Short mmCIF file of C-alpha atoms and ligand atoms in Angstrom, two decimals:
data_model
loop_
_atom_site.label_atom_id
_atom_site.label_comp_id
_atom_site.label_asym_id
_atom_site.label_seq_id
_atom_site.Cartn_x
_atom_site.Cartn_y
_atom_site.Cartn_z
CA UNK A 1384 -71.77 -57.35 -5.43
CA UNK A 1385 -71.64 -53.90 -7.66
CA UNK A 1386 -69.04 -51.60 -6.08
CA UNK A 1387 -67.19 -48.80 -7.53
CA UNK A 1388 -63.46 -49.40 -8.66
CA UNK A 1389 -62.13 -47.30 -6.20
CA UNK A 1390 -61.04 -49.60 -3.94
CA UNK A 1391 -59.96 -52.41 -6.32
CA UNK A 1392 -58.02 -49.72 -8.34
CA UNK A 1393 -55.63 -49.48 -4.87
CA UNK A 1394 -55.43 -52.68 -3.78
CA UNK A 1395 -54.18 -53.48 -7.58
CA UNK A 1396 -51.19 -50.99 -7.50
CA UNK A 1397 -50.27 -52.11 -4.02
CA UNK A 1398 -50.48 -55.68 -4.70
CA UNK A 1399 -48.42 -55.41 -8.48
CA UNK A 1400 -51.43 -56.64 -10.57
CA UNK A 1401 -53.62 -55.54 -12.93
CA UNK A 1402 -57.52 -55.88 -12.38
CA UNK A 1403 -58.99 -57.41 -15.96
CA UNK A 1404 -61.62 -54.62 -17.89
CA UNK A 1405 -63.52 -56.92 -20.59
CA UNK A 1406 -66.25 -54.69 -22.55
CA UNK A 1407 -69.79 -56.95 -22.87
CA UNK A 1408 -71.34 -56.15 -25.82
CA UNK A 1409 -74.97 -58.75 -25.48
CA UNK A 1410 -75.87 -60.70 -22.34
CA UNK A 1411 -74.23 -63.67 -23.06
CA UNK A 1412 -70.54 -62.02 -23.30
CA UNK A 1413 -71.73 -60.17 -19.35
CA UNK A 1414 -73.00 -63.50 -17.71
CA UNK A 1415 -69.66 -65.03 -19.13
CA UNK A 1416 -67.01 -62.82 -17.59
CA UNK A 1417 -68.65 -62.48 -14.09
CA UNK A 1418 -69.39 -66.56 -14.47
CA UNK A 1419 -64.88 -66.55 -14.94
CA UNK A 1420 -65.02 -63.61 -11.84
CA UNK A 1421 -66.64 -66.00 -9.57
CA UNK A 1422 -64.97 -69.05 -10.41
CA UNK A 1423 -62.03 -67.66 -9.96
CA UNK A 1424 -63.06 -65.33 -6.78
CA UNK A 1425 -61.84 -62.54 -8.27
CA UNK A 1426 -62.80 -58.99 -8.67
CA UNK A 1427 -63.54 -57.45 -11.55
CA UNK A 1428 -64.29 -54.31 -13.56
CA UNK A 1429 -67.45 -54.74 -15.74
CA UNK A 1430 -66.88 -52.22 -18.82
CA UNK A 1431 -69.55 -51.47 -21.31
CA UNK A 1432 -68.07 -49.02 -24.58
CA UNK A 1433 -72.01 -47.72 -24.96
CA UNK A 1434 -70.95 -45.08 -28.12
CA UNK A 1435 -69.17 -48.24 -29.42
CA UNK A 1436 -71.33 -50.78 -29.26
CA UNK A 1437 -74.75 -49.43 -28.90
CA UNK A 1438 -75.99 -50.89 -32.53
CA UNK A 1439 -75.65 -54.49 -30.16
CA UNK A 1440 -76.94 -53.17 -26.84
CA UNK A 1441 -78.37 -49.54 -25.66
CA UNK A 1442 -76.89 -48.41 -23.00
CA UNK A 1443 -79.92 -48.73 -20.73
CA UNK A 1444 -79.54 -52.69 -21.83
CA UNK A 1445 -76.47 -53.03 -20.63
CA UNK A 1446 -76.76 -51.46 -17.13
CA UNK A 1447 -79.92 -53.51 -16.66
CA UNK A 1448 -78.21 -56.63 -17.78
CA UNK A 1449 -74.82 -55.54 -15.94
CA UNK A 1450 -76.04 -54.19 -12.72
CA UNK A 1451 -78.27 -57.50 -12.77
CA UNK A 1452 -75.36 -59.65 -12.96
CA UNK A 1453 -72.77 -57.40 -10.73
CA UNK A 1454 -75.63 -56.93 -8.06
CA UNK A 1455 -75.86 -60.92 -7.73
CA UNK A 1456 -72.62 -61.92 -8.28
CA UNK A 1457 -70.26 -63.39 -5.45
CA UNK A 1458 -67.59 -61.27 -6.29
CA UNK A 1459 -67.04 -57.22 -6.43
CA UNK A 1460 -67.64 -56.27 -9.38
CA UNK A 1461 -67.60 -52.66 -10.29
CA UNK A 1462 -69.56 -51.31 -13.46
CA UNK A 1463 -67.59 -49.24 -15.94
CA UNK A 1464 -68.57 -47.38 -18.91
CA UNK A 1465 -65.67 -47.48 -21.50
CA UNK A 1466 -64.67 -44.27 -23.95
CA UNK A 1467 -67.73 -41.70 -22.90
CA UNK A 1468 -66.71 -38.80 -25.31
CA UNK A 1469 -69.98 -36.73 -24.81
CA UNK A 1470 -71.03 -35.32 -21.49
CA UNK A 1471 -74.48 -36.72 -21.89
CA UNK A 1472 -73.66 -40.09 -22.17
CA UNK A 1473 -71.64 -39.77 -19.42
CA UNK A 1474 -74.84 -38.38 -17.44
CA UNK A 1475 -77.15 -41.64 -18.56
CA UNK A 1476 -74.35 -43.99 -17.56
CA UNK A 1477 -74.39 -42.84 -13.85
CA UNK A 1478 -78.36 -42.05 -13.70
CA UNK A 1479 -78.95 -45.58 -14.94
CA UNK A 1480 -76.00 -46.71 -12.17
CA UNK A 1481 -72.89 -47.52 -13.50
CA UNK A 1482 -70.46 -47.07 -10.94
CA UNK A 1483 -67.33 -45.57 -12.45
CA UNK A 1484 -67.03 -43.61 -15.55
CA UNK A 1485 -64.58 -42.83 -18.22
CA UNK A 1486 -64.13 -39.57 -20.02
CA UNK A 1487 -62.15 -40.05 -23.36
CA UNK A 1488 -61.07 -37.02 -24.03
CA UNK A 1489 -57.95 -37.94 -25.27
CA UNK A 1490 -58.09 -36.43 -29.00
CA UNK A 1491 -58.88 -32.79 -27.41
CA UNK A 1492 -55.68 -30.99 -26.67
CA UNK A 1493 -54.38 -30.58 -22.85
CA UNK A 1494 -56.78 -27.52 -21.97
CA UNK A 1495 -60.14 -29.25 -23.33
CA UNK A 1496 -59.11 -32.44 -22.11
CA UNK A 1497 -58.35 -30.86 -18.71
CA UNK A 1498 -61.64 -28.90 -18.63
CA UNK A 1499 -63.46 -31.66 -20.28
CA UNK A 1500 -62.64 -33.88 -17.56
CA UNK A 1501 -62.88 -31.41 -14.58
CA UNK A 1502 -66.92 -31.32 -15.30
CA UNK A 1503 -67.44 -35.17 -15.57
CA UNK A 1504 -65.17 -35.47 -12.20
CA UNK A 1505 -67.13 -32.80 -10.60
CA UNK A 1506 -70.56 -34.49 -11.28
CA UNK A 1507 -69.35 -37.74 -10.79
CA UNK A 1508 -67.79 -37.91 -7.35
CA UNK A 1509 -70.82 -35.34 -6.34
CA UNK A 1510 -72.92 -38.88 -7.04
CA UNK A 1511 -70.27 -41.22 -5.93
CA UNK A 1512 -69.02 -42.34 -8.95
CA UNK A 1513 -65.30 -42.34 -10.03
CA UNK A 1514 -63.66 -41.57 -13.00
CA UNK A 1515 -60.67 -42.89 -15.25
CA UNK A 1516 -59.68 -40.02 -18.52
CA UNK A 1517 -56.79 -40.61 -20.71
CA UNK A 1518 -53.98 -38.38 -21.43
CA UNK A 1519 -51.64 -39.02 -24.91
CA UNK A 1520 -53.92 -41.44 -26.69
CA UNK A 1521 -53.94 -44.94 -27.85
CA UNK A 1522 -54.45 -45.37 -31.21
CA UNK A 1523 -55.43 -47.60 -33.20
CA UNK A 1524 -53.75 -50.93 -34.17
CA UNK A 1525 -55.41 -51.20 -37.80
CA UNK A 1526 -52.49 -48.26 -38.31
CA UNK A 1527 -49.49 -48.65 -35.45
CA UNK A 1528 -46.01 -48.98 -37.31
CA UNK A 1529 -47.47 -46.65 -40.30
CA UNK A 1530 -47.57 -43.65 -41.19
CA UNK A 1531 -50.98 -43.41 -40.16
CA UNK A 1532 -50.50 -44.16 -36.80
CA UNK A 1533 -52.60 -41.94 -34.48
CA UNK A 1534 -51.04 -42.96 -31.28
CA UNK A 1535 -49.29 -40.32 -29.36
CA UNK A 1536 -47.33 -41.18 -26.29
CA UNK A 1537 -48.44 -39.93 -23.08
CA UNK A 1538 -45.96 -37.54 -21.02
CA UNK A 1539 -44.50 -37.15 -17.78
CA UNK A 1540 -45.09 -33.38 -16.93
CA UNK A 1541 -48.40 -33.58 -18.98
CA UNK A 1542 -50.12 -36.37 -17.22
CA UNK A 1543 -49.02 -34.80 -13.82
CA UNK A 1544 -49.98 -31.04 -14.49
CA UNK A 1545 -53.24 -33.32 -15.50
CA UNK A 1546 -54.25 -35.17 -12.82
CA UNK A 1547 -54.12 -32.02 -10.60
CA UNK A 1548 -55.85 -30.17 -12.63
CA UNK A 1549 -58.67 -32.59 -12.75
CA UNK A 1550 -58.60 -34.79 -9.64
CA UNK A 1551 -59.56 -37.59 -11.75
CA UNK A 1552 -59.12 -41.13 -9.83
CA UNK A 1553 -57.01 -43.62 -12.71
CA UNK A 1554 -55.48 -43.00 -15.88
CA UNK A 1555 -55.22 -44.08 -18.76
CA UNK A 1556 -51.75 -43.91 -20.48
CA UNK A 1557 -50.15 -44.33 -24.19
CA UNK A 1558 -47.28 -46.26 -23.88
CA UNK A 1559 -47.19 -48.61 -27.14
CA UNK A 1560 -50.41 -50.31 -26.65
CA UNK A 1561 -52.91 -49.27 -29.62
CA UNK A 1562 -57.05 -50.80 -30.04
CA UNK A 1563 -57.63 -53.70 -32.03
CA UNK A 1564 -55.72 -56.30 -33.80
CA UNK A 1565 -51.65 -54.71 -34.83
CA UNK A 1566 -49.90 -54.05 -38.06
CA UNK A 1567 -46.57 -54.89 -36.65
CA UNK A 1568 -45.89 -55.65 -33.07
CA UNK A 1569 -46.40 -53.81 -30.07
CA UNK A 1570 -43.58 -52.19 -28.61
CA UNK A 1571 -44.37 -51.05 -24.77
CA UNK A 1572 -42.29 -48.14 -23.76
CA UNK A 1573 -41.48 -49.59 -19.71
CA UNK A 1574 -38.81 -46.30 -19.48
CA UNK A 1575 -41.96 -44.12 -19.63
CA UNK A 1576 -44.15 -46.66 -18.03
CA UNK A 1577 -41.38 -46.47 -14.95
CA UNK A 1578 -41.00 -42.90 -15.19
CA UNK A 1579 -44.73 -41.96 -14.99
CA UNK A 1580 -45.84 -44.52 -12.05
CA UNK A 1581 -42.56 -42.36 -10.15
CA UNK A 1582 -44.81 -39.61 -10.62
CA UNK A 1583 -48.37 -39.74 -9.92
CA UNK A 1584 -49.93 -41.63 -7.50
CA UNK A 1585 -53.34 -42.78 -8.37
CA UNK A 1586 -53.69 -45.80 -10.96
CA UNK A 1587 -52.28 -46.07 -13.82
CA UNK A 1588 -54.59 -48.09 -16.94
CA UNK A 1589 -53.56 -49.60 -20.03
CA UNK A 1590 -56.06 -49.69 -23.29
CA UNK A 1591 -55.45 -52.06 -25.81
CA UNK A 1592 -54.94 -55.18 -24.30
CA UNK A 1593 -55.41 -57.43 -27.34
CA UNK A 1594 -52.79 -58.90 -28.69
CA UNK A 1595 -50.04 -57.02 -26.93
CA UNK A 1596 -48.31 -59.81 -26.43
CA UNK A 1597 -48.75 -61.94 -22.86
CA UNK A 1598 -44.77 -60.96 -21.53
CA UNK A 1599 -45.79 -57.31 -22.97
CA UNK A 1600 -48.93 -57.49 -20.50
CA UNK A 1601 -47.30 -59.31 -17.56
CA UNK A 1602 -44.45 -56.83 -17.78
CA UNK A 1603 -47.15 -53.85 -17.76
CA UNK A 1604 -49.32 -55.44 -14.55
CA UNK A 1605 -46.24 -56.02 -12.49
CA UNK A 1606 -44.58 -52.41 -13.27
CA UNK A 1607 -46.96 -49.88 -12.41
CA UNK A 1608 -50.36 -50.80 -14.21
CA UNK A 1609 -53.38 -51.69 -12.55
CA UNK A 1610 -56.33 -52.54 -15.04
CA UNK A 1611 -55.83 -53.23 -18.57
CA UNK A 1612 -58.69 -53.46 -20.95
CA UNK A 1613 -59.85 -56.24 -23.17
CA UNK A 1614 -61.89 -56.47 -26.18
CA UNK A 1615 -60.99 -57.77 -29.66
CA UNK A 1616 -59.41 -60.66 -28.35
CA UNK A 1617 -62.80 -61.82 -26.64
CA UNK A 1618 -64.50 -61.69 -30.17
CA UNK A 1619 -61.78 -63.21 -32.12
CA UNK A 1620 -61.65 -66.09 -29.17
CA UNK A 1621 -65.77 -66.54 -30.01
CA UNK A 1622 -65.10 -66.77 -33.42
CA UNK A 1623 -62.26 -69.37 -33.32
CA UNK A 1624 -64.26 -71.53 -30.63
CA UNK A 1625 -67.29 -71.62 -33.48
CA UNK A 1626 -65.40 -72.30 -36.25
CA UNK A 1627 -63.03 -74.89 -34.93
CA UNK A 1628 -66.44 -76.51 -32.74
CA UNK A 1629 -68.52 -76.82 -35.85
CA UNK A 1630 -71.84 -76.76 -33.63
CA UNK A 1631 -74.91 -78.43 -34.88
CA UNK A 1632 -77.35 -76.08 -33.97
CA UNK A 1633 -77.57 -72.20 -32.60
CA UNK A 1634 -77.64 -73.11 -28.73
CA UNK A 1635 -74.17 -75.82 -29.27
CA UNK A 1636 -72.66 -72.37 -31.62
CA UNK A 1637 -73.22 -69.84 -28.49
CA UNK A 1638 -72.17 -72.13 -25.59
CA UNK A 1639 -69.12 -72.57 -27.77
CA UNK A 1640 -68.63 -68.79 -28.30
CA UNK A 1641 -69.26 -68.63 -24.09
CA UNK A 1642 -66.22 -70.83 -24.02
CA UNK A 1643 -63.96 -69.59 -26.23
CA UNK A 1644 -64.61 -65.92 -24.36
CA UNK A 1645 -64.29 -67.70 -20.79
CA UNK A 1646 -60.88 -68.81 -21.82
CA UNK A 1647 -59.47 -66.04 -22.48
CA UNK A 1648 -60.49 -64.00 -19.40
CA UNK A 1649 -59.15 -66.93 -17.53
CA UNK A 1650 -55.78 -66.27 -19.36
CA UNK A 1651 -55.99 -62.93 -19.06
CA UNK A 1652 -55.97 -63.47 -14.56
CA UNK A 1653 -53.29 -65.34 -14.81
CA UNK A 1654 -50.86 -62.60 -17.10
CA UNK A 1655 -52.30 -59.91 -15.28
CA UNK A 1656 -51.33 -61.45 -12.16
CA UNK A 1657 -54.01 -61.66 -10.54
CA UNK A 1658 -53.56 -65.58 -9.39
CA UNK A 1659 -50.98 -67.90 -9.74
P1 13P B 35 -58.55 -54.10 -27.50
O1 13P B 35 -59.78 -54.33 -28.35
O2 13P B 35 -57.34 -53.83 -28.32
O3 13P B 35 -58.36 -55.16 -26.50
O4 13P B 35 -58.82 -52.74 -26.71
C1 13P B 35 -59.83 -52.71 -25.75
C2 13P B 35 -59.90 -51.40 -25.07
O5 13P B 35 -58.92 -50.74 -24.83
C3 13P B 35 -61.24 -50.96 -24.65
O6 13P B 35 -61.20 -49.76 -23.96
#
């Protein structure tokens, strides 16, 4: 059933889990992680990174595809659109009925971010729709532990002057997490982690999920996170899967890619703690 994440979002901080956010990119990669959802009766949220990956799906594509899945699936599932950095895509997402929305305006400083995110949460929740921003900003792992690294650590006072500001529903946090595979390894900052679930009271998400390191995660889901987001490692597990299956024809190469992806969002409910 499509739902927003509203709901999910506060049963996950009250329950000390983190709901799993895998981006779909083509039809197969959708059908697969709400195929995982229902096996595993579990909710989930649906993410589609439309300014990202729009050269493999439009974003009119995906909300047919994932409001076709989400509508018929046996589980709630709400529809997200990932890192919306313009206004208008932001617009398109919720006329073509994505559920819950994220402004990423995490490079702007405080006051743009702040009024940046004010106007998406005011249209938004005037349609219904919630929204996740990001304050600090996660980087990106291609450049974490050099002196390129364009992570900056989200904090305390900031995020809490910013969520009242805004009235936006979750955010999204920089605490050592960074996009993509890492040069180095992830160091998760739990002291600020601890320190900013103490102080705000709506959800708390975590970007960057690949590769972060499965105690890293657990650690995160159980202390004060409550959706972390997925990507690279989905791709990298499709990969694998066709290499190491050696198919003999197309349809043997994308069931395999199916399974490699399926295993990993099964992994990722189990670190996440979402079931046993
Ligand atoms: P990874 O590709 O590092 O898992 O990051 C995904 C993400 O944060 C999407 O918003």
């Amino acid at each position: 059933m499509l739902v927003t994440s509203k709901e999910m979002l506060e049963r996950a901080k009250v329950g000390g889990y983190a709901l799993v956010a895998p981006d779909y990119y083509d039809n197969n990669s959708c059908r697969a992680f709400v195929e995982v959802a229902e096996e595993l009766n579990q909710p989930l949220i649906l993410s589609f990174a439309s300014e990202v990956h729009d050269d493999m799906l439009s974003l009119e594509e995906a909300a047919l595809i994932g409001r076709y899945y989400a509508e018929t699936a046996k589980v709630d599932i709400a529809l997200h659109l990932d890192h919306g950095t313009k206004f208008e895509t932001i617009k398109k997402a919720i006329a073509y009925g994505f559920t819950s929305v994220m402004i990423d305006a995490s490079s702007c400083d405080f006051e743009e971010n702040v009024r940046r995110t004010k106007e998406v949460v005011d249209y938004a929740h005037a349609r219904g729709v919630v929204v996740e921003a990001e304050i600090g900003h996660v980087g990106s792992g291609e450049r974490y532990s050099t002196d390129q690294d364009d992570s900056i650590y989200t904090e305390v006072e900031a995020a809490k002057k910013f969520v009242e500001l805004t009235g936006v529903d979750s955010l999204a946090i920089s605490i050592g997490t960074a996009h993509g595979h890492y040069k180095g390894t992830p160091v998760i900052n739990f002291e600020r982690l601890n320190e900013i679930r103490n102080a705000l009271d709506i959800p708390l998400v975590l970007h960057g999920g690949s590769s972060s390191g499965d105690e890293n995660l657990r650690r995160c889901a159980t202390e004060g996170i409550s959706k972390i987001n997925v990507f690279t490692d989905f791709v990298t597990a499709a990969f694998e899967s066709v290499k190491k299956g050696n198919p003999k024809d197309w349809f043997e190469l994308l069931k395999m890619s199916d399974e490699g992806i399926k295993d990993v969002l099964r992994h990722y409910f189990k670190v996440f703690n979402c079931i046993e």
